[in-house]
Amino acid sequence: MSQLAQYIAEKRQQKPILSMTHVVYGYPSVQESLDWMATLLEAGADFIEVQFPFSDPVADGPTIVAACHGALHDQSLSVEQCLTDIGQLGRDYPQARIALMSYLNPMYRYGLEKLVKRCAEENIQGLILPDLPYEQAADLRAYCEANGVDPVWLVTPVTPKDRLAFLAKEATGFLYCVARSGVTGNSNHNGGDQQSLDEYLAEINSHTSAPIGVGFGIREKAHVDALKGKADVAIIGSALLDAYNKGGKEEGLKLFNNLFNS
């Protein structure tokens, strides 16, 4: 069992489901994003999924796309500084874990082997690159295995069953299960969708011993509650950013507490 999977297993003995919050590094500024991450960790977030911004974030919807563009607009961001900053955050809040999420382009430019080594040095235990297919990730997988970092694979409701089974079996730290088709953002959860989501998660659970995280479209406490007993981690991104954009840390924290602390 990897460090990340062990962490999830131990935390799950205390909670019915863990929380992962998604924050875009550098939005609206580097310091403000780091302050927001610290606020979430103080509120009890189990994970922070830190997105290093990219100009064409193909898996993301309008809210996160706008944040990425805003972060890149009038400041120069470096992968190295991001790793240093969130590594320090992890040392400040050792009860939680940090995963780095981005797209292949900026990470490839930085250097994949260097990236994984630096993640290990900063105790960043998960690496999420949604536009890097498993079959094209042999080098990354080797670097991760050598350094104790988990590459996190994504599956969706339209992933063919044989591929879903394959990726589920290959998952180590956790498997990122997209709750619905499409990009991050607005939810279309309803009763019918819940039934299909339950079947989808049951299918995944039949193929993996790794923890399961579920994201995309989670906006309400009912969505989080519906995952209990079927998944290990509820991932909230666009809804949290919408709240932050509406009323800053106070409004964002209000939503987080409603979802996970009430």
Coordinates of C-alpha atoms in Angstrom, one line a residue:
M1 CA 0.0 0.0 0.0
S2 CA 1.4 3.4 -1.0
Q3 CA 1.8 6.3 1.4
L4 CA -1.2 8.1 0.0
A5 CA -3.4 5.0 0.1
Q6 CA -2.3 4.3 3.7
Y7 CA -3.1 7.9 4.7
I8 CA -6.6 7.6 3.2
A9 CA -7.2 4.2 4.9
E10 CA -6.2 5.6 8.3
K11 CA -8.3 8.8 7.9
R12 CA -11.3 6.8 6.8
Q13 CA -11.3 5.0 10.1
Q14 CA -12.3 8.4 11.6
K15 CA -14.6 9.8 8.9
P16 CA -17.2 8.4 6.5
I17 CA -15.7 10.3 3.6
L18 CA -12.7 12.6 3.2
S19 CA -12.6 16.0 1.6
M20 CA -10.4 17.2 -1.3
T21 CA -10.5 20.8 -2.2
H22 CA -9.3 22.1 -5.5
V23 CA -7.4 25.5 -5.6
V24 CA -5.7 27.1 -8.6
Y25 CA -2.2 28.2 -7.6
G26 CA -1.6 31.9 -8.3
Y27 CA -5.3 32.9 -8.4
P28 CA -6.1 35.7 -7.8
S29 CA -2.4 36.0 -6.7
V30 CA 0.1 33.5 -5.4
Q31 CA -0.1 34.7 -1.8
E32 CA -3.9 34.8 -1.9
S33 CA -4.1 31.3 -3.2
L34 CA -1.7 30.1 -0.5
D35 CA -3.7 31.9 2.2
W36 CA -6.9 30.2 0.9
M37 CA -5.2 26.8 0.9
A38 CA -4.1 27.4 4.5
T39 CA -7.7 28.4 5.5
L40 CA -9.1 25.2 4.0
L41 CA -6.5 23.1 5.8
E42 CA -7.3 24.9 9.1
A43 CA -11.0 24.1 8.5
G44 CA -10.2 20.4 8.2
A45 CA -9.6 19.7 4.5
D46 CA -7.9 16.3 4.2
F47 CA -6.4 17.1 0.8
I48 CA -5.7 20.1 -1.3
E49 CA -5.5 19.4 -5.0
V50 CA -3.3 22.3 -6.2
Q51 CA -3.7 23.1 -9.9
F52 CA -0.7 24.7 -11.6
P53 CA -2.4 26.9 -14.2
F54 CA -2.2 26.2 -17.9
S55 CA -3.7 28.3 -20.7
D56 CA -5.7 25.4 -22.2
P57 CA -7.1 23.3 -19.3
V58 CA -9.2 20.9 -21.4
A59 CA -10.8 19.0 -18.6
D60 CA -12.0 22.2 -16.8
G61 CA -15.2 24.2 -17.1
P62 CA -15.6 28.0 -17.3
T63 CA -14.9 28.8 -13.6
I64 CA -11.6 27.0 -13.4
V65 CA -10.6 28.1 -16.9
A66 CA -11.2 31.7 -15.9
A67 CA -9.1 31.2 -12.8
C68 CA -6.2 29.7 -14.8
H69 CA -6.3 32.6 -17.3
G70 CA -6.5 35.1 -14.4
A71 CA -3.5 33.5 -12.7
L72 CA -1.4 33.7 -15.8
H73 CA -2.5 37.1 -16.9
D74 CA -0.2 39.5 -15.2
Q75 CA 2.3 37.5 -13.2
S76 CA 5.0 35.0 -14.0
L77 CA 4.5 31.7 -12.3
S78 CA 7.1 28.9 -12.1
V79 CA 6.6 25.2 -11.4
E80 CA 9.6 25.3 -9.1
Q81 CA 8.2 28.0 -6.9
C82 CA 4.8 26.3 -6.8
L83 CA 6.4 23.1 -5.6
T84 CA 8.4 25.0 -3.0
D85 CA 5.3 26.9 -1.8
I86 CA 3.0 23.9 -1.5
G87 CA 5.7 21.8 0.0
Q88 CA 6.0 24.4 2.8
L89 CA 2.2 24.3 3.2
G90 CA 2.4 20.6 3.6
R91 CA 5.0 21.0 6.4
D92 CA 2.8 23.6 8.1
Y93 CA -0.2 21.2 8.0
P94 CA 1.2 17.7 8.3
Q95 CA -2.2 16.2 9.2
A96 CA -3.3 16.7 5.5
R97 CA -1.9 15.8 2.1
I98 CA -1.3 17.8 -1.1
A99 CA -1.7 16.5 -4.6
L100 CA -0.4 18.5 -7.6
M101 CA -2.7 18.7 -10.7
S102 CA -1.8 20.3 -14.0
Y103 CA -1.6 19.5 -17.7
L104 CA 1.3 17.8 -19.5
N105 CA 2.6 20.9 -21.3
P106 CA 3.9 22.9 -18.4
M107 CA 5.0 19.8 -16.5
Y108 CA 6.9 18.4 -19.6
R109 CA 8.6 21.7 -20.1
Y110 CA 9.8 21.6 -16.5
G111 CA 10.9 18.0 -16.9
L112 CA 8.9 15.0 -15.7
E113 CA 11.8 13.2 -13.9
K114 CA 12.7 16.4 -12.1
L115 CA 9.0 17.1 -11.3
V116 CA 8.5 13.7 -9.6
K117 CA 11.8 14.0 -7.7
R118 CA 10.8 17.5 -6.4
C119 CA 7.3 16.2 -5.5
A120 CA 8.9 13.5 -3.4
E121 CA 11.2 16.0 -1.8
E122 CA 8.2 18.2 -0.9
N123 CA 6.1 15.3 0.2
I124 CA 3.6 15.9 -2.6
Q125 CA 2.3 12.3 -2.8
G126 CA -0.1 12.5 -5.7
L127 CA 0.3 13.8 -9.3
I128 CA -2.7 14.3 -11.6
L129 CA -2.2 15.0 -15.3
P130 CA -5.6 14.4 -16.9
D131 CA -4.3 14.9 -20.5
L132 CA -1.6 12.2 -20.2
P133 CA -3.0 8.8 -21.1
Y134 CA -1.7 5.7 -19.2
E135 CA -0.2 4.3 -22.4
Q136 CA 1.9 7.4 -22.9
A137 CA 3.1 7.6 -19.3
A138 CA 5.6 4.8 -19.1
D139 CA 8.4 7.2 -18.1
L140 CA 6.3 9.1 -15.6
R141 CA 5.1 5.8 -14.1
A142 CA 8.7 4.7 -13.7
Y143 CA 9.8 8.0 -12.1
C144 CA 6.8 7.8 -9.7
E145 CA 7.5 4.3 -8.7
A146 CA 11.1 5.1 -8.0
N147 CA 10.2 8.1 -5.9
G148 CA 7.1 6.9 -4.0
V149 CA 4.7 9.3 -5.7
D150 CA 1.4 8.1 -7.0
P151 CA 0.2 9.0 -10.5
V152 CA -3.5 9.4 -10.3
W153 CA -5.6 8.1 -13.2
L154 CA -9.0 9.3 -14.2
V155 CA -12.0 7.3 -15.3
T156 CA -15.4 8.6 -16.4
P157 CA -18.9 7.2 -16.8
V158 CA -18.2 6.7 -20.5
T159 CA -14.9 4.9 -20.0
P160 CA -15.2 1.5 -21.7
K161 CA -15.7 -1.2 -19.1
D162 CA -12.5 -3.1 -20.1
R163 CA -10.4 0.1 -19.8
L164 CA -12.1 1.1 -16.6
A165 CA -11.2 -2.3 -15.1
F166 CA -7.6 -1.9 -16.3
L167 CA -7.2 1.6 -14.9
A168 CA -8.9 0.6 -11.6
K169 CA -6.4 -2.2 -11.2
E170 CA -3.5 0.0 -11.9
A171 CA -4.5 2.7 -9.4
T172 CA -2.3 3.0 -6.3
G173 CA -2.8 6.2 -4.2
F174 CA -6.4 6.6 -5.3
L175 CA -8.5 6.5 -8.5
Y176 CA -10.1 9.8 -9.6
C177 CA -13.6 9.0 -10.7
V178 CA -15.3 11.7 -12.7
A179 CA -18.9 11.7 -11.6
R180 CA -20.4 12.7 -14.9
S181 CA -19.5 13.3 -18.5
G182 CA -18.2 16.7 -19.5
V183 CA -15.9 19.3 -17.9
T184 CA -15.7 20.5 -14.3
G185 CA -18.5 22.8 -13.1
N186 CA -22.2 22.7 -13.1
S187 CA -23.9 19.6 -11.7
N188 CA -26.6 17.7 -13.4
H189 CA -27.1 15.3 -10.4
N190 CA -30.6 14.1 -10.0
G191 CA -32.4 10.9 -9.0
G192 CA -31.7 9.1 -12.2
D193 CA -28.1 10.2 -12.3
Q194 CA -27.6 9.0 -8.7
Q195 CA -28.7 5.5 -9.7
S196 CA -26.3 5.4 -12.6
L197 CA -23.6 6.9 -10.4
D198 CA -24.1 4.2 -7.8
E199 CA -23.8 1.5 -10.5
Y200 CA -20.7 3.1 -11.9
L201 CA -19.0 3.3 -8.5
A202 CA -20.0 -0.3 -7.7
E203 CA -18.4 -1.3 -11.0
I204 CA -15.2 0.5 -10.1
N205 CA -15.1 -1.0 -6.6
S206 CA -15.3 -4.4 -8.1
H207 CA -12.0 -3.9 -9.9
T208 CA -9.8 -2.0 -7.4
S209 CA -8.5 -2.2 -3.9
A210 CA -7.3 1.5 -4.2
P211 CA -9.2 4.3 -2.6
I212 CA -11.8 6.1 -4.8
G213 CA -12.1 9.9 -5.1
V214 CA -15.2 11.4 -6.8
G215 CA -15.3 14.8 -8.4
F216 CA -16.9 17.0 -11.1
G217 CA -20.3 18.5 -10.3
I218 CA -20.3 18.1 -6.5
R219 CA -21.9 21.2 -5.2
E220 CA -24.3 20.3 -2.4
K221 CA -24.2 18.4 0.9
A222 CA -26.6 15.8 -0.6
H223 CA -24.0 15.1 -3.3
V224 CA -21.3 14.4 -0.6
D225 CA -23.7 12.4 1.6
A226 CA -24.6 10.2 -1.4
L227 CA -21.0 9.1 -1.8
K228 CA -20.6 7.8 1.7
G229 CA -20.1 4.1 1.7
K230 CA -19.3 4.1 -2.0
A231 CA -16.2 6.3 -2.2
D232 CA -13.4 7.5 0.0
V233 CA -12.9 11.1 -1.1
A234 CA -15.3 13.8 -2.2
I235 CA -13.6 16.3 -4.5
I236 CA -15.0 19.9 -4.7
G237 CA -13.6 22.3 -7.2
S238 CA -15.7 24.7 -9.3
A239 CA -18.4 25.1 -6.6
L240 CA -15.8 26.1 -4.1
L241 CA -14.2 28.6 -6.5
D242 CA -17.6 30.0 -7.4
A243 CA -18.2 30.7 -3.7
Y244 CA -14.7 32.2 -3.3
N245 CA -15.3 34.4 -6.2
K246 CA -18.7 35.5 -4.8
G247 CA -17.5 36.3 -1.3
G248 CA -13.9 35.5 -0.7
K249 CA -12.6 33.2 1.9
E250 CA -15.7 33.8 4.1
E251 CA -18.1 32.5 1.5
G252 CA -15.8 29.7 0.4
L253 CA -15.4 28.5 4.0
K254 CA -19.1 28.6 4.5
L255 CA -19.6 26.2 1.6
F256 CA -16.8 23.9 2.8
N257 CA -18.2 23.7 6.3
N258 CA -21.7 23.1 5.0
L259 CA -20.5 20.2 2.8
F260 CA -18.0 18.6 5.3
N261 CA -18.4 20.0 8.8
S262 CA -22.2 20.0 9.3

